[in-house]
Structures are given as C-alpha cells and as structure tokens.
PDB file of C-alpha atoms in Angstrom:
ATOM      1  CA  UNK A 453     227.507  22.677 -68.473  1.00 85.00           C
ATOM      2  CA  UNK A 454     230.685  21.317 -70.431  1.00 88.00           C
ATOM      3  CA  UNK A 455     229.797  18.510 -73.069  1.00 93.00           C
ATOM      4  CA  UNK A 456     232.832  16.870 -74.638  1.00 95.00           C
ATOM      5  CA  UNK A 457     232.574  14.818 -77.722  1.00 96.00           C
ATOM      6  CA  UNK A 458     234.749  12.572 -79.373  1.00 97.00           C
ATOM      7  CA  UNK A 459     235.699  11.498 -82.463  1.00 97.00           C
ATOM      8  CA  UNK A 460     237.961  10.347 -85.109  1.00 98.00           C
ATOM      9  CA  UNK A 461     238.396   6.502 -84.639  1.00 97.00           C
ATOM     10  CA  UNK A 462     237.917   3.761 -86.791  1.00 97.00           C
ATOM     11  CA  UNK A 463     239.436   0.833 -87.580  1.00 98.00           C
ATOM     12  CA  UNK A 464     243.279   0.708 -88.753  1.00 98.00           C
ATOM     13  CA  UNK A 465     246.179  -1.598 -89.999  1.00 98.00           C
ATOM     14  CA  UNK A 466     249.075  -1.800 -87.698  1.00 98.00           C
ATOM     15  CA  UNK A 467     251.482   0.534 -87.791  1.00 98.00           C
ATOM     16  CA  UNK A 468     249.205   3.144 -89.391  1.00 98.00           C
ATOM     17  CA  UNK A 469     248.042   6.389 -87.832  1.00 98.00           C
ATOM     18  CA  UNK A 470     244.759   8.151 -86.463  1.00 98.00           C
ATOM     19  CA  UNK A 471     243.965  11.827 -85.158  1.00 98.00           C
ATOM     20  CA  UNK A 472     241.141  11.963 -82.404  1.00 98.00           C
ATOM     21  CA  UNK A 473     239.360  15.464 -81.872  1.00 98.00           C
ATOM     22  CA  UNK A 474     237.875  16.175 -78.649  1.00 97.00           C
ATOM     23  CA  UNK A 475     235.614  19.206 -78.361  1.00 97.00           C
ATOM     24  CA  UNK A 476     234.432  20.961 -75.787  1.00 94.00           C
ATOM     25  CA  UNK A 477     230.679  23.426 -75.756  1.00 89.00           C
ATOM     26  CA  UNK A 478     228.613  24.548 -73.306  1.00 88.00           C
ATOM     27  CA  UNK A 479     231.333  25.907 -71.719  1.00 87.00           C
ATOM     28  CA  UNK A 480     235.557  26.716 -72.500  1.00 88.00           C
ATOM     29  CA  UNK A 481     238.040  24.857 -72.455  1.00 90.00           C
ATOM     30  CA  UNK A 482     240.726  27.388 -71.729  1.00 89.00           C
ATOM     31  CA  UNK A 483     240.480  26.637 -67.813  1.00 91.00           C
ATOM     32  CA  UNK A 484     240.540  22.935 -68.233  1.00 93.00           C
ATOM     33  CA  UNK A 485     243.027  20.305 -68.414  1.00 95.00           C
ATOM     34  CA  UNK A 486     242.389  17.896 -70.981  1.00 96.00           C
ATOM     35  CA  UNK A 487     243.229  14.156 -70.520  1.00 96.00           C
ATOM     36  CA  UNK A 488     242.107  11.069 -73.180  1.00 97.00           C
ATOM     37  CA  UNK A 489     241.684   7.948 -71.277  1.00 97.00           C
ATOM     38  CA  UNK A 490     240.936   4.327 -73.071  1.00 98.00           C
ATOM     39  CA  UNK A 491     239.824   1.297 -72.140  1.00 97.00           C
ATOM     40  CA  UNK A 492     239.839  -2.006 -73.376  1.00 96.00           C
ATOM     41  CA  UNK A 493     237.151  -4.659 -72.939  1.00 92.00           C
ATOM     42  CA  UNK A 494     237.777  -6.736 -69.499  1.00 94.00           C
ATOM     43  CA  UNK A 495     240.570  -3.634 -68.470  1.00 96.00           C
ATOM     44  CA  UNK A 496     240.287  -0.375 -66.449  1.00 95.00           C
ATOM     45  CA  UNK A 497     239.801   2.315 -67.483  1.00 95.00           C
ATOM     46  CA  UNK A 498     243.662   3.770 -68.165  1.00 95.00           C
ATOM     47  CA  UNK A 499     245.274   7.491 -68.984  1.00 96.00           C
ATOM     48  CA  UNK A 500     247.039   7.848 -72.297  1.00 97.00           C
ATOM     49  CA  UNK A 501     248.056  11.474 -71.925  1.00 97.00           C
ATOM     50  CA  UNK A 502     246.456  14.664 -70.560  1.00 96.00           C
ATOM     51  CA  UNK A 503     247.433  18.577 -70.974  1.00 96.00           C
ATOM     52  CA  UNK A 504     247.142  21.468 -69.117  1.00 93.00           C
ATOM     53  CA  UNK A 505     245.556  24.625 -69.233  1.00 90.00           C
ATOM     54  CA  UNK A 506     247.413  26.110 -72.701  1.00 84.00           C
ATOM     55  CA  UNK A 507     249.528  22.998 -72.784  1.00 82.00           C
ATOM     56  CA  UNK A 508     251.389  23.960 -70.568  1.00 80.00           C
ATOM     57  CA  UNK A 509     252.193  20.612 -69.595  1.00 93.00           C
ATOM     58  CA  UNK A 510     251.553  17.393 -70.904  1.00 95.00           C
ATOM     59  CA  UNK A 511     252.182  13.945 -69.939  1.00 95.00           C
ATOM     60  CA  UNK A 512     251.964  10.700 -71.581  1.00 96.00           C
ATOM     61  CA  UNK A 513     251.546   6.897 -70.276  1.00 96.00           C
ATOM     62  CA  UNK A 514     254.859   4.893 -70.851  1.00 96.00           C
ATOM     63  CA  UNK A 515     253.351   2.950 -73.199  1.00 97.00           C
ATOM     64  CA  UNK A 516     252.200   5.466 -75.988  1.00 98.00           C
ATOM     65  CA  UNK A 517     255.361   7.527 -75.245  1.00 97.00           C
ATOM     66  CA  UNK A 518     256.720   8.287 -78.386  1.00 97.00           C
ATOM     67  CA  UNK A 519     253.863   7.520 -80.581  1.00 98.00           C
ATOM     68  CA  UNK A 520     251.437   9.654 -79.483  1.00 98.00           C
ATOM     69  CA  UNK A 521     250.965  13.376 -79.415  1.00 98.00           C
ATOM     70  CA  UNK A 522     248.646  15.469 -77.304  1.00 97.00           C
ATOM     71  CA  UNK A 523     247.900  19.282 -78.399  1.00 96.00           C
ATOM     72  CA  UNK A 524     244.858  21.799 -78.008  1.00 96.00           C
ATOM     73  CA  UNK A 525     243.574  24.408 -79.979  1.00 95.00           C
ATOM     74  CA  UNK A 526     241.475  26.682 -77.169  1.00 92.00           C
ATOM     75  CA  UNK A 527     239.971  29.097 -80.400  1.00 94.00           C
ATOM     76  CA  UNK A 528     238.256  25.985 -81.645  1.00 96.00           C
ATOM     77  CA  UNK A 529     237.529  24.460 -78.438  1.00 95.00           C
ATOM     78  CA  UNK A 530     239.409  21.325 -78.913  1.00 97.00           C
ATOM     79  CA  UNK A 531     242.136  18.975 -78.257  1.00 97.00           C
ATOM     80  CA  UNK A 532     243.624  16.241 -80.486  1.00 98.00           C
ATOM     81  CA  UNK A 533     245.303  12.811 -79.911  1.00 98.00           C
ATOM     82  CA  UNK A 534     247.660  11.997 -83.144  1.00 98.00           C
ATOM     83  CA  UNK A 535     248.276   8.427 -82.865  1.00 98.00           C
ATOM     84  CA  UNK A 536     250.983   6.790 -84.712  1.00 98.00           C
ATOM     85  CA  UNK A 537     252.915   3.645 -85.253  1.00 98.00           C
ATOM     86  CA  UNK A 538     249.423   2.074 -84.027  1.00 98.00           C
ATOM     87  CA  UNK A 539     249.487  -1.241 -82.549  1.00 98.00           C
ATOM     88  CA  UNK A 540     246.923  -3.845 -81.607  1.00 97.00           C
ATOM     89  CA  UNK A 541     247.480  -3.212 -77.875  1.00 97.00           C
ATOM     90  CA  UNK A 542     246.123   0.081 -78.628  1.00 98.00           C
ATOM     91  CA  UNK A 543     242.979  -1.153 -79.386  1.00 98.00           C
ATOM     92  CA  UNK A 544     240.145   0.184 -77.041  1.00 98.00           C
ATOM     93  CA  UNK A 545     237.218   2.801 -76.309  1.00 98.00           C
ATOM     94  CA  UNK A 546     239.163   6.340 -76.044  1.00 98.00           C
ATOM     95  CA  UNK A 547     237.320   9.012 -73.535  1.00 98.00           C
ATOM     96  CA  UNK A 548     238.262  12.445 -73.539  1.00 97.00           C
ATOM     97  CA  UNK A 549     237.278  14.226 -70.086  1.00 97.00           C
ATOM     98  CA  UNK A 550     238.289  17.779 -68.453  1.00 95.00           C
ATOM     99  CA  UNK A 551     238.772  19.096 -65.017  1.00 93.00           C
ATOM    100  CA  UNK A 552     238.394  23.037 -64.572  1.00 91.00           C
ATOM    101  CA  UNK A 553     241.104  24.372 -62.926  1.00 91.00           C
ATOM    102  CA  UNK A 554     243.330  21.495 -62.799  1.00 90.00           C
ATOM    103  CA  UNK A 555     247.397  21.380 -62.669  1.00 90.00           C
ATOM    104  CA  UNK A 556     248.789  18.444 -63.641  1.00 88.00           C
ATOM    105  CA  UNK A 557     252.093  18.024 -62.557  1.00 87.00           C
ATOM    106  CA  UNK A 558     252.327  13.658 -63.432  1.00 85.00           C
ATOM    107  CA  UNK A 559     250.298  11.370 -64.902  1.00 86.00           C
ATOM    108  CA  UNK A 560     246.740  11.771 -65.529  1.00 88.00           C
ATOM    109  CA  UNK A 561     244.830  11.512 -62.149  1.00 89.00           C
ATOM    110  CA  UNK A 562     241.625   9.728 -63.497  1.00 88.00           C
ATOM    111  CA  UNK A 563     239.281  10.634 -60.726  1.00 91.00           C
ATOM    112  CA  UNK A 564     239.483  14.376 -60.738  1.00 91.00           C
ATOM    113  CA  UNK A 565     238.187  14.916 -64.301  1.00 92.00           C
ATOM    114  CA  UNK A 566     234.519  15.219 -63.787  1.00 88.00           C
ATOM    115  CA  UNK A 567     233.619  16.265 -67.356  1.00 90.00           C
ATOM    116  CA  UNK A 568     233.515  12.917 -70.092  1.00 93.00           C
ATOM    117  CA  UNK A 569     232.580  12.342 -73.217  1.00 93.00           C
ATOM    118  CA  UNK A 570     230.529   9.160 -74.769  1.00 95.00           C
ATOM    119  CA  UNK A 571     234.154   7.847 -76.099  1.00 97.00           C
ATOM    120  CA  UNK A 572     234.916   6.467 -79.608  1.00 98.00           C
ATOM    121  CA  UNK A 573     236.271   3.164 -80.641  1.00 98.00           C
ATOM    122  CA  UNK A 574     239.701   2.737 -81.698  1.00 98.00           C
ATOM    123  CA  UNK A 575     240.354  -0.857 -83.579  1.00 98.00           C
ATOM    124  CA  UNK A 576     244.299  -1.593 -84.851  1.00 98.00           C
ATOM    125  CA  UNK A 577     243.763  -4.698 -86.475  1.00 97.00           C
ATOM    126  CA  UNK A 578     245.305  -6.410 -89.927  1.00 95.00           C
TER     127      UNK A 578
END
C-alpha cells in the first residue's frame, strides 16, 4: 500500500520561498501522477499543480502560475513543490496525493487521487 508523506513547510515572510518534498513507500511512484492540493481553514480543498507519470505533463492552478514549480525525482521516490514569491493567500495545509495510472491532460481532478498524505502547514506571514 502507497504511503505519501509530506514535508517541508513552515512559516515564511512574504515574498520568500519554500521547497515541499513528497515521498512515496510502500509502493512506486513511477506509475503515479502526483498532484499537491492545499487548503485553507473555512475553504475547499483546492489543486495547486499535479504531474504525470515522468512529468510528462504538469499543470498548475492560475493562481500559483508562475511562482510555483512542480518536478519528481522517481529514483528517490519523490516529488517537490518549489514555492516562490510566497504570499499570504498561500497560506494553508498542503496534501500531496497520487493516482496509479492516471493521465492528466488539465487541471488536477481532485477526486481520482486515492492515495494522500497527512499534509503539512504552510504559513506566509510578516
């Protein structure tokens, strides 16, 4: 069975930058696409950008377009969210989550990753 666990957040100024690691055991990631999700408290749960199976595709929400930069490294099991120009908007919970087999061909569709990890906080505050 697939376990995914987070890390890498924290608490940051504006403007500054964070990487988030995702990895994957139990089982590869190689088949997978990869998506991190956040939410914020009161919000739904909301994609941020997901890849596909050797990154062969990647998408990112409009509002983290530019900013933020989704890659994978399938020797070490992982993928990585580098997020710059951080804003408070950004603050949130972020969730990494897989789905075997998966193309993506748009934006992240939420309900067909099955796999999720415990998430880990992100906090852009001055």
């Amino acid at each position: 069975q697939l376990q995914l666990v987070e890390s890498g957040g924290g608490l940051v100024q504006p403007g500054g930058s964070l990487r988030l690691s995702c990895v994957g055991s139990g089982l590869t990631l190689d088949y997978s696409a990869v998506g991190w999700f956040r939410q914020a408290p009161g919000k739904e749960r909301e994609g941020v950008s997901c890849i596909g199976m050797s990154g062969s595709f990647t998408n990112y929400a409009d509002s983290v377009k530019g900013r933020f930069t989704i890659s994978r490294d399938d020797a070490k099991n992982t993928v990585y969210l580098q997020m710059n120009s951080l804003k408070p908007d950004d603050t949130a919970v972020y969730y990494c989550a897989a789905a075997p087999y998966l193309v993506i061909t748009g934006p992240c569709p939420k309900d067909y990753f099955g796999s999720w990890g415990q998430g880990t906080q992100v906090t852009v505050s001055s």
